[in-house]
Tab-separated table of C-alpha atoms and ligand atoms in Angstrom:
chain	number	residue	atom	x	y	z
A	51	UNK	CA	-19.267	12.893	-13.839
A	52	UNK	CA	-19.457	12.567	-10.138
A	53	UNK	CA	-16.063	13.247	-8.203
A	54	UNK	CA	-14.831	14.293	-4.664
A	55	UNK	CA	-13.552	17.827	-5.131
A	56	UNK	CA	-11.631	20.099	-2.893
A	57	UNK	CA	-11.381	24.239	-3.281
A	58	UNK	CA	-8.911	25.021	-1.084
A	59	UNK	CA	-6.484	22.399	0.956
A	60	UNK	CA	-7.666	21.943	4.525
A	61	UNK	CA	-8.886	18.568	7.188
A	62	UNK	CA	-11.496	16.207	5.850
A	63	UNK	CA	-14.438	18.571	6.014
A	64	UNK	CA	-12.947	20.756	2.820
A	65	UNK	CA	-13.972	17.603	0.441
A	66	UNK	CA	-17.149	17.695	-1.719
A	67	UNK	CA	-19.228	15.449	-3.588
A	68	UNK	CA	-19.833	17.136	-6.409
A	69	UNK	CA	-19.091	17.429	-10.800
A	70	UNK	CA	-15.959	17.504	-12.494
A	71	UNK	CA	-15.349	17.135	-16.739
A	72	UNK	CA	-15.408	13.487	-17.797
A	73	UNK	CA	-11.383	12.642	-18.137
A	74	UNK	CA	-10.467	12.196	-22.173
A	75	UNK	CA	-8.090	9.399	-22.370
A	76	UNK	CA	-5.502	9.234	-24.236
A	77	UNK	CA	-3.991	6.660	-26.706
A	78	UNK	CA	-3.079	3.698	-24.794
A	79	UNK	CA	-5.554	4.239	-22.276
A	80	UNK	CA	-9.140	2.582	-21.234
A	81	UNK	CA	-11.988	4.631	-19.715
A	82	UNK	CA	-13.297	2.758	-16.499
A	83	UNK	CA	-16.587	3.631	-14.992
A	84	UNK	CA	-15.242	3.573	-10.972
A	85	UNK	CA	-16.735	0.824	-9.150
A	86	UNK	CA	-14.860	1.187	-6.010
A	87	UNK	CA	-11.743	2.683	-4.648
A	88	UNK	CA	-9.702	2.995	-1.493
A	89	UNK	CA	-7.814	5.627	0.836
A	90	UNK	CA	-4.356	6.239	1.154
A	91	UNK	CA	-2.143	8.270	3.318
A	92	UNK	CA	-1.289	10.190	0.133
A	93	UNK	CA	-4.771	11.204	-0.465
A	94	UNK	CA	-4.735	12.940	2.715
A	95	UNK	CA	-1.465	14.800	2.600
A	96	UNK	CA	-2.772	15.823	-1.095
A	97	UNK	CA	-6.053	17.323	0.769
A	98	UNK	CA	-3.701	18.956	3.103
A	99	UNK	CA	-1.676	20.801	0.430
A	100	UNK	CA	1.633	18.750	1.503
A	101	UNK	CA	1.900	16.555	-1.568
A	102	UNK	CA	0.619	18.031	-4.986
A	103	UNK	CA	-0.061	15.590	-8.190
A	104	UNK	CA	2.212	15.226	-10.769
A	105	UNK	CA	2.199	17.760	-13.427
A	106	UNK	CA	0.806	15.005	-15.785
A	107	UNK	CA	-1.451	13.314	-13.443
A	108	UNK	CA	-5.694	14.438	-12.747
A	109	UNK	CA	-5.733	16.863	-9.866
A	110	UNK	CA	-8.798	14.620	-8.247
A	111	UNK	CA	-7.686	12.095	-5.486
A	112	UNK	CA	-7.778	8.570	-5.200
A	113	UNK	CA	-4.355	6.173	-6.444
A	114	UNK	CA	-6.354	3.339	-7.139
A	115	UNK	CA	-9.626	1.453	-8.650
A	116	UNK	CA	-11.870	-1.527	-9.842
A	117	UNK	CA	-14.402	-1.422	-12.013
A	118	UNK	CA	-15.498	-1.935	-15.764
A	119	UNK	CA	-14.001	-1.243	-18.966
A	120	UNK	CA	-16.283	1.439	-20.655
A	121	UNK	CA	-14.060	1.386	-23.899
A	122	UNK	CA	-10.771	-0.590	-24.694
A	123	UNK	CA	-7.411	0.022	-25.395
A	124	UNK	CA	-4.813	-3.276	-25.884
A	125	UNK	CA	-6.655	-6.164	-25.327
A	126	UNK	CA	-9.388	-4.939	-23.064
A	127	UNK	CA	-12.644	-4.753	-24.055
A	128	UNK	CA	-16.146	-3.206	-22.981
A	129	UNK	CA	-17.167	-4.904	-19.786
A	130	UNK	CA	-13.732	-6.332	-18.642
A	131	UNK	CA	-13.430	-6.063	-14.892
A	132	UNK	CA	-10.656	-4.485	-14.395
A	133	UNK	CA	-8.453	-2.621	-11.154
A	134	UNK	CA	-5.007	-0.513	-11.494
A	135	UNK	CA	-3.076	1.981	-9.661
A	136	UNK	CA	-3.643	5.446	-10.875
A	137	UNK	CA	-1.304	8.715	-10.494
A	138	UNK	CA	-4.717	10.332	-9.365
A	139	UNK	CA	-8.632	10.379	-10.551
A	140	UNK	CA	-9.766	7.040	-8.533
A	141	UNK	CA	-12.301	9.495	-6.730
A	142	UNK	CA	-14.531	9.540	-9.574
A	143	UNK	CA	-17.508	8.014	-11.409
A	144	UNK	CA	-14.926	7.527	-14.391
A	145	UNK	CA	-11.462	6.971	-14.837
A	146	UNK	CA	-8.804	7.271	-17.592
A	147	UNK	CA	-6.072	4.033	-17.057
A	148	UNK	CA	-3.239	3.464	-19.204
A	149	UNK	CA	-3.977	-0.241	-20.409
A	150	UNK	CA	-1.115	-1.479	-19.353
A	151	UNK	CA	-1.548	-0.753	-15.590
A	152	UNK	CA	-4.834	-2.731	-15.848
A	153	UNK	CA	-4.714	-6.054	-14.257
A	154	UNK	CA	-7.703	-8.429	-14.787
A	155	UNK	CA	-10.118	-8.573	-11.180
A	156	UNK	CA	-10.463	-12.595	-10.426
A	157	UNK	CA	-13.738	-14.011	-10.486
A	158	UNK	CA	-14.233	-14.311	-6.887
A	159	UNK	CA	-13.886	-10.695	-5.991
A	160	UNK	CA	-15.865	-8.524	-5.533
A	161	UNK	CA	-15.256	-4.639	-7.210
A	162	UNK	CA	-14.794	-3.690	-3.465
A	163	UNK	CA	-12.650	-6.202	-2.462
A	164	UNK	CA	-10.288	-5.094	-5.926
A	165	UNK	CA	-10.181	-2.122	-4.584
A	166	UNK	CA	-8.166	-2.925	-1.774
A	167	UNK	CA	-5.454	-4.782	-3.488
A	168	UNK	CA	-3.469	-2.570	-6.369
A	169	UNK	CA	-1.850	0.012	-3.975
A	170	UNK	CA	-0.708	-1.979	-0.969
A	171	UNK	CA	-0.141	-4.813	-2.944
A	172	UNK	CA	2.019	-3.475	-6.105
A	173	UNK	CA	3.887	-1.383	-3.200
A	174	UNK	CA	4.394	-4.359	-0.971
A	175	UNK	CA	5.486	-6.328	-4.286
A	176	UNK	CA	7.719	-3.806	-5.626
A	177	UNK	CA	9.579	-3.002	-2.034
A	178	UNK	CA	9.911	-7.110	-1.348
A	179	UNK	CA	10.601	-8.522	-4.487
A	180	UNK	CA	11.778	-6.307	-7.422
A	181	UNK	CA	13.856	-3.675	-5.332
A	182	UNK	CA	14.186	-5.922	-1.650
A	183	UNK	CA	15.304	-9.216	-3.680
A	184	UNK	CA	13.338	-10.807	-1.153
A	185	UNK	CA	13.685	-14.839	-1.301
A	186	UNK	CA	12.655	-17.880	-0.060
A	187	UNK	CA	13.834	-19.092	3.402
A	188	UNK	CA	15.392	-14.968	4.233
A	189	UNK	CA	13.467	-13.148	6.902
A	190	UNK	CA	11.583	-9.624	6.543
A	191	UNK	CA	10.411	-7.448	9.301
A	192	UNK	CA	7.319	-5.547	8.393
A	193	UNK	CA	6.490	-2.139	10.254
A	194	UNK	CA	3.247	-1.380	10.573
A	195	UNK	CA	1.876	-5.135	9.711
A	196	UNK	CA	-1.836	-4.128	9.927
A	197	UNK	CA	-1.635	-1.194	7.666
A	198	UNK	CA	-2.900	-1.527	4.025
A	199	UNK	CA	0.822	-1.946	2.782
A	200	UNK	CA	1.682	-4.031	5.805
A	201	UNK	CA	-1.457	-6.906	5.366
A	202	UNK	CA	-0.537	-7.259	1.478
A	203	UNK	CA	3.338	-7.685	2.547
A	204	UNK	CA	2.731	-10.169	4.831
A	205	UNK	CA	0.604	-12.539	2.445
A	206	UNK	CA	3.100	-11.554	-0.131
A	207	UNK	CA	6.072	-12.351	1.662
A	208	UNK	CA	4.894	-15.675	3.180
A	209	UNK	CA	3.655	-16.486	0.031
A	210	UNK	CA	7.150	-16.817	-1.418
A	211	UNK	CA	8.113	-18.666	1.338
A	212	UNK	CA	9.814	-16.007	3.667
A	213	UNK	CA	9.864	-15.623	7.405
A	214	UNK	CA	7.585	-12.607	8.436
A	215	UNK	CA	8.216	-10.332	11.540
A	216	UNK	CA	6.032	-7.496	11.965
A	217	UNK	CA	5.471	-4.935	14.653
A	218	UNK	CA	2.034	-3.104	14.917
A	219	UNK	CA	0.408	-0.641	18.202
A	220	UNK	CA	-2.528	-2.912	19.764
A	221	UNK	CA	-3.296	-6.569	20.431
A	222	UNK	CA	-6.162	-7.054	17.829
A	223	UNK	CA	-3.663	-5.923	15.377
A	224	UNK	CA	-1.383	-8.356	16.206
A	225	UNK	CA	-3.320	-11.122	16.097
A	226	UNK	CA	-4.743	-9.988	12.717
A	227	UNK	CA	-1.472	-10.563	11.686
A	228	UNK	CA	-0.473	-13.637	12.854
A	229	UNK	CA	-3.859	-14.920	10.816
A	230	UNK	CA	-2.368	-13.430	7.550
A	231	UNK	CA	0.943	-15.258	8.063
A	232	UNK	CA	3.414	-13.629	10.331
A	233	UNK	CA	5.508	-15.907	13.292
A	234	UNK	CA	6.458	-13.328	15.418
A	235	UNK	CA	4.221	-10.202	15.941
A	236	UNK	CA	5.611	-7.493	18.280
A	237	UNK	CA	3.794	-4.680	20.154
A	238	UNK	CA	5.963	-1.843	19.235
A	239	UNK	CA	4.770	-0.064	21.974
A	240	UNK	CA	5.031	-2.129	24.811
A	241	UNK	CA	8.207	-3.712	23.378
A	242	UNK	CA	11.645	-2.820	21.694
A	243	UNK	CA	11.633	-4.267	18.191
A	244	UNK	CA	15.370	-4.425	18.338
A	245	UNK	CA	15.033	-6.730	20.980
A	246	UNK	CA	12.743	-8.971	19.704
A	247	UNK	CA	14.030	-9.261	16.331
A	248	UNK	CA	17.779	-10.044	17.772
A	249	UNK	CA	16.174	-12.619	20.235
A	250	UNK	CA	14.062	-14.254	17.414
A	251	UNK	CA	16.902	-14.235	15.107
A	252	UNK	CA	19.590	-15.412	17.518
A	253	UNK	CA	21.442	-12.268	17.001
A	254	UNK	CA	21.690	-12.850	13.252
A	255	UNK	CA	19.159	-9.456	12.230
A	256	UNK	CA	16.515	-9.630	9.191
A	257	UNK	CA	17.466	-9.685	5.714
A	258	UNK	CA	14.876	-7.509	4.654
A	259	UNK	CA	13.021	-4.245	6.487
A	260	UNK	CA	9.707	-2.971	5.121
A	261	UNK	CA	9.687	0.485	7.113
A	262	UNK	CA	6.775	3.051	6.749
A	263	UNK	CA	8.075	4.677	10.057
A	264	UNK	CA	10.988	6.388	9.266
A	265	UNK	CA	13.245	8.470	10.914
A	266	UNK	CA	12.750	7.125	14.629
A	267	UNK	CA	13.397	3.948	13.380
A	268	UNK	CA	16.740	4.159	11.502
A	269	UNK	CA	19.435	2.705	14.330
A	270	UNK	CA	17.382	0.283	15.178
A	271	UNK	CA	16.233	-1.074	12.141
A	272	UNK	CA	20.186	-1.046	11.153
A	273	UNK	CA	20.703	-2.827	14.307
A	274	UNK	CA	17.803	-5.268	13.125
A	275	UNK	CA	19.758	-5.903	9.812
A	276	UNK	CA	21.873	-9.055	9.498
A	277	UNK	CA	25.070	-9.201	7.067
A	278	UNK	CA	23.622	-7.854	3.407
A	279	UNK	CA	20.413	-6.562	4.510
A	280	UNK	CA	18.366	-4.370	2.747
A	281	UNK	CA	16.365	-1.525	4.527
A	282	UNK	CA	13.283	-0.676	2.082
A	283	UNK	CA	12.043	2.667	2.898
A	284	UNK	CA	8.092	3.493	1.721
A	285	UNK	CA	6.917	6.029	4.595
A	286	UNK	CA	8.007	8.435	7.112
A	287	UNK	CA	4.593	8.109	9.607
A	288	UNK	CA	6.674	9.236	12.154
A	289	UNK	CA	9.215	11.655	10.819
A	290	UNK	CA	12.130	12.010	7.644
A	291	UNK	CA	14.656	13.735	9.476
A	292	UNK	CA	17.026	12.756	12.573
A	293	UNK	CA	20.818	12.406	13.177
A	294	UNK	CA	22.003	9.267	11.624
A	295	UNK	CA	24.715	6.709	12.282
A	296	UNK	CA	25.837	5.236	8.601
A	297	UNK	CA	28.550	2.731	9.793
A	298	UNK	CA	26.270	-0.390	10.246
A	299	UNK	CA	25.835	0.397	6.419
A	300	UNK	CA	29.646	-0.161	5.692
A	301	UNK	CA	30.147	-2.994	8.528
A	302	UNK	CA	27.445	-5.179	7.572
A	303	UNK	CA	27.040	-4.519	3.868
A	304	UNK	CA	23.554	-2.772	4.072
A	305	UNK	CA	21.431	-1.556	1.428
A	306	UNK	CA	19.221	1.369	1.866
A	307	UNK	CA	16.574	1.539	-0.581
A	308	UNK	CA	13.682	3.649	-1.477
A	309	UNK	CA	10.627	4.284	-4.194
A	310	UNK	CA	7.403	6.618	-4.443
A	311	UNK	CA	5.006	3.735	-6.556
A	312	UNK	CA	3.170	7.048	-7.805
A	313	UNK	CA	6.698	8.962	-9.686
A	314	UNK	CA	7.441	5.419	-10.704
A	315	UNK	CA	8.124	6.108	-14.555
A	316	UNK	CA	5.020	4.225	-16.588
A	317	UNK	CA	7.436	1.505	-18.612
A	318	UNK	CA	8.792	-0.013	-14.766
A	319	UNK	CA	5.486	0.408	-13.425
A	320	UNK	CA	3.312	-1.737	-16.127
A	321	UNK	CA	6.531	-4.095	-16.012
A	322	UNK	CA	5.696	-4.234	-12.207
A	323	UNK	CA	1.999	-4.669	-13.019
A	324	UNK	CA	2.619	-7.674	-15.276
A	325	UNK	CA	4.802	-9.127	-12.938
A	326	UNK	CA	2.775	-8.480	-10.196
A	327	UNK	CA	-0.552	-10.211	-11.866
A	328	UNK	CA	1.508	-13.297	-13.010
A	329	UNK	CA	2.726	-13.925	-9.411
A	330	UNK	CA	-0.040	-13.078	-7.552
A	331	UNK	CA	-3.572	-13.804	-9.731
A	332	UNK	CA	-3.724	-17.156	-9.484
A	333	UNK	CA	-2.895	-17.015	-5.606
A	334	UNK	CA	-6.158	-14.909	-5.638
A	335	UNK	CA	-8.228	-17.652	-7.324
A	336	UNK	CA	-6.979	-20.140	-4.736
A	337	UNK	CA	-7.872	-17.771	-2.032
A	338	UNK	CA	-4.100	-18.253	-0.872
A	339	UNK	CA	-3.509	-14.382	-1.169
A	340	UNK	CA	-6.623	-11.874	0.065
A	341	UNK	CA	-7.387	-8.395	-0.191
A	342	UNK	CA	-7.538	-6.997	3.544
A	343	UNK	CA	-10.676	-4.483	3.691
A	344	UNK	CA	-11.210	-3.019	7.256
A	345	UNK	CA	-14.269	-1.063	5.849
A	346	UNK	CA	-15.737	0.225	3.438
A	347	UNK	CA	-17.976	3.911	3.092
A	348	UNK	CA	-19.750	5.260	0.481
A	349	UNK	CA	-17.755	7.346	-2.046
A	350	UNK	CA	-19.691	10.275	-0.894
A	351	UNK	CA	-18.318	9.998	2.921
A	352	UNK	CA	-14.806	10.422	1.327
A	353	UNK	CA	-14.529	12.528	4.224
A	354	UNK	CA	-15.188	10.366	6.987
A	355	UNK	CA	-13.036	7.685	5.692
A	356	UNK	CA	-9.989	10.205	5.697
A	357	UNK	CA	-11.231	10.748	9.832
A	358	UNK	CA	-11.312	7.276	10.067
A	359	UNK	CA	-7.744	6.619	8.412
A	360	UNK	CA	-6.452	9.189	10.680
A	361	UNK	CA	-7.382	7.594	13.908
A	362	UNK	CA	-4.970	4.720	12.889
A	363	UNK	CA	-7.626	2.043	13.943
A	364	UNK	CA	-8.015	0.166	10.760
A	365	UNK	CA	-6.524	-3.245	9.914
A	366	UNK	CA	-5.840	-3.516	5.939
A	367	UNK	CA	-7.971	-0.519	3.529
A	368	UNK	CA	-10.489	1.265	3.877
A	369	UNK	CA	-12.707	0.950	0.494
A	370	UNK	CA	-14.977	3.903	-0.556
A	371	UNK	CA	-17.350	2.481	-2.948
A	372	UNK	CA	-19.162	3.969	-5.617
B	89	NAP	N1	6.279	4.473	-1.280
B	89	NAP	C1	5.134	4.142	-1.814
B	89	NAP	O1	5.014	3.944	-3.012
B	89	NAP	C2	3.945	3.997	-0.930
B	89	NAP	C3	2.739	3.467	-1.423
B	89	NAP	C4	1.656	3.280	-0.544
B	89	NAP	C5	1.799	3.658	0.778
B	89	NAP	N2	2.979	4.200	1.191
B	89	NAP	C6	3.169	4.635	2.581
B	89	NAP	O2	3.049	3.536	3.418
B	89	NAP	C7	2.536	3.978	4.657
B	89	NAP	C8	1.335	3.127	5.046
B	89	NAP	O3	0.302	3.331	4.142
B	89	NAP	P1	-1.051	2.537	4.326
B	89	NAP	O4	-2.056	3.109	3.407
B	89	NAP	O5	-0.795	1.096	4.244
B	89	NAP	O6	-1.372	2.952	5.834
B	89	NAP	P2	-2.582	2.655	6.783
B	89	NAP	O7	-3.355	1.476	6.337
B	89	NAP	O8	-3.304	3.927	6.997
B	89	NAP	O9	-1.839	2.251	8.145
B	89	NAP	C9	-0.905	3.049	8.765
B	89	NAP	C10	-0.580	2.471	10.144
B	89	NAP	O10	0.743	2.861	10.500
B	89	NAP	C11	0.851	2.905	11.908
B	89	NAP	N3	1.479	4.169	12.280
B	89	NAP	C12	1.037	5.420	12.025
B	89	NAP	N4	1.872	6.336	12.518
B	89	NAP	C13	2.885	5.651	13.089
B	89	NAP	C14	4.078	6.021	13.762
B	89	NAP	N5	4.403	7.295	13.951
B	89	NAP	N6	4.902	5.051	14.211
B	89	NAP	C15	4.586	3.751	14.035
B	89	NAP	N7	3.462	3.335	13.396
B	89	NAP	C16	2.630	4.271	12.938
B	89	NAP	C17	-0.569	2.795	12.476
B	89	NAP	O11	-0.732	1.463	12.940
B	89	NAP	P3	-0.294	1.007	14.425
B	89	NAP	O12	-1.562	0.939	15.229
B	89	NAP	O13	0.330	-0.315	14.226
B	89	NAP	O14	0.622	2.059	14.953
B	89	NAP	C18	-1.434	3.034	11.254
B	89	NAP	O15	-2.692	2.410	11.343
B	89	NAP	C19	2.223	5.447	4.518
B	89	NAP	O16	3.311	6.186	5.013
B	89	NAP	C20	2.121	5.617	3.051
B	89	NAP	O17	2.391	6.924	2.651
B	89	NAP	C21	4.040	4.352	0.374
């Protein structure tokens, strides 16, 4: 089959289009031929040596996919349209997917819209609801609202009926935001989220924190926290290690939270796909929820989508499409 390959770790230019062995799967799994797929930040830092597969996982790139079932496993069948988060192999003409981690694509997408949604969604989903204990009528401050993660939190979020904060770095970014559902977008550059989120709060803090940021951002997304918050941590964009103050964790009850989607062991992560699909599929039909695609390249210009995701310009994923 066709794949993007790497020899040796290195910047974009070190992928290749080129042939790798069909994958076998196993039982339990489906073979999908690879309609589309979609960058992450993890694909990058796994072309850069910094974050190897694991041991059980295909060495290719790519954490996610849409396309059709070539044979079945469960109760999928030949032809089913299908997308899933992968532990690796999404770069590829074909894919092997445990059938649990399938979720059905809705009619009205398209293969490359699918492949914007299982990543940033499931992430989003898992951070906010199953470990955040987000709920209807709290707040949540997003970081980085106009990433991938950040435009499927937002829908997500305001979907359940929660207040949404976000900050992003330009204008166009923000106002992409406010269009998906968020009341107050700040320009994290221009502005100091603490700030904001204490004035638009009257002093009270967020309930929830959905930080991709990191260490820069720990005292003041403490200080951001009301009484009981939870601070969900999914990236470290700008750094994992600092000098940190832990007593707004005793004094206001906080809860510090964390979780790779990728290690997440199989059983909690089709449990999160299930749960996932039954909240969120038929908000797809209605067109109430939307897969966010900034752009999309051929699968064969891997390379220039991982420039392009580096330049931090896009708004939602960046599709590669087979
Ligand atoms: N834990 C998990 O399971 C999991 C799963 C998926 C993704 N992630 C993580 O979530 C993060 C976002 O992923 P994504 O694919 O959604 O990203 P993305 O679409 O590439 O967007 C990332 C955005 O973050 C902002 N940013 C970058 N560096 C920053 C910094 N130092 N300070 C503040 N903002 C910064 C930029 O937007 P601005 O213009 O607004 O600065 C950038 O466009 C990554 O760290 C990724 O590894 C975690």
């Amino acid at each position: 089959m066709k794949a993007i390959l790497f020899d040796q770790p290195g910047g974009p230019d070190v992928l290749r289009f080129g042939e790798a062995p069909d994958p076998k799967p196993a039982a339990g799994e489906l073979l999908v031929r690879v309609r589309a797929t979609a960058a992450n930040r993890a694909d990058l830092l796994q072309r850069r040596g910094a974050y190897p597969p694991p041991a059980d996982a295909s060495p290719i790139l790519g954490l996610e996919l849409a396309g059709e079932v070539l044979s079945g496993a469960g109760a999928w069948r030949p032809g089913d349209r299908v997308m899933a988060v992968v532990t690796g192999g999404g770069y590829a003409e074909l894919a092997a997917v445990p059938a649990g981690m399938a979720i059905r694509i809705p009619d009205r997408l398209s293969f490359e819209e699918a492949a914007a949604i299982p990543e940033a969604f499931l992430t989003a989903f898992l951070n906010l609801f199953t470990l955040g204990r987000l709920e209807g009528g709290e707040s949540v401050l997003i970081h980085a609202g106009a990433s991938g993660v950040g435009t499927a939190a937002i829908q997500l979020a305001r979907s359940a009926g929660a207040r949404v904060l976000i900050t992003a770095g330009s204008d166009e970014k923000l106002a992409r935001c406010r269009e998906l559902g968020a009341e107050v977008a700040l320009h994290y550059k221009r502005e100091s989220f603490r700030e904001r989120v204490a004035e638009a709060t009257v002093g009270r803090g967020v309930n929830l924190i959905l930080d991709l940021v990191g260490a820069p951002y720990w005292d003041d997304n403490l200080a951001s926290l009301a009484i009981d918050g939870r601070l969900a941590s999914i990236g470290t964009l700008g750094g994992s290690r600092g000098q940190i103050d832990i007593s707004p964790i005793l004094a206001k009850r906080l809860t510090i939270l964390g979780a790779a989607l990728r290690r997440l062991p199989l059983p909690q992560k089709t449990a999160l796909a299930k749960a996932f699909a039954a909240f969120a599929l038929p908000r797809f039909e209605s067109g109430e929820l939307r897969p966010v695609v900034d752009s999309v390249y051929p699968l064969a210009q891997a390379a220039e989508a991982h420039r392009y995701m580096e330049l931090n310009r896009n708004t939602g994923k960046i599709v590669l499409r087979f």
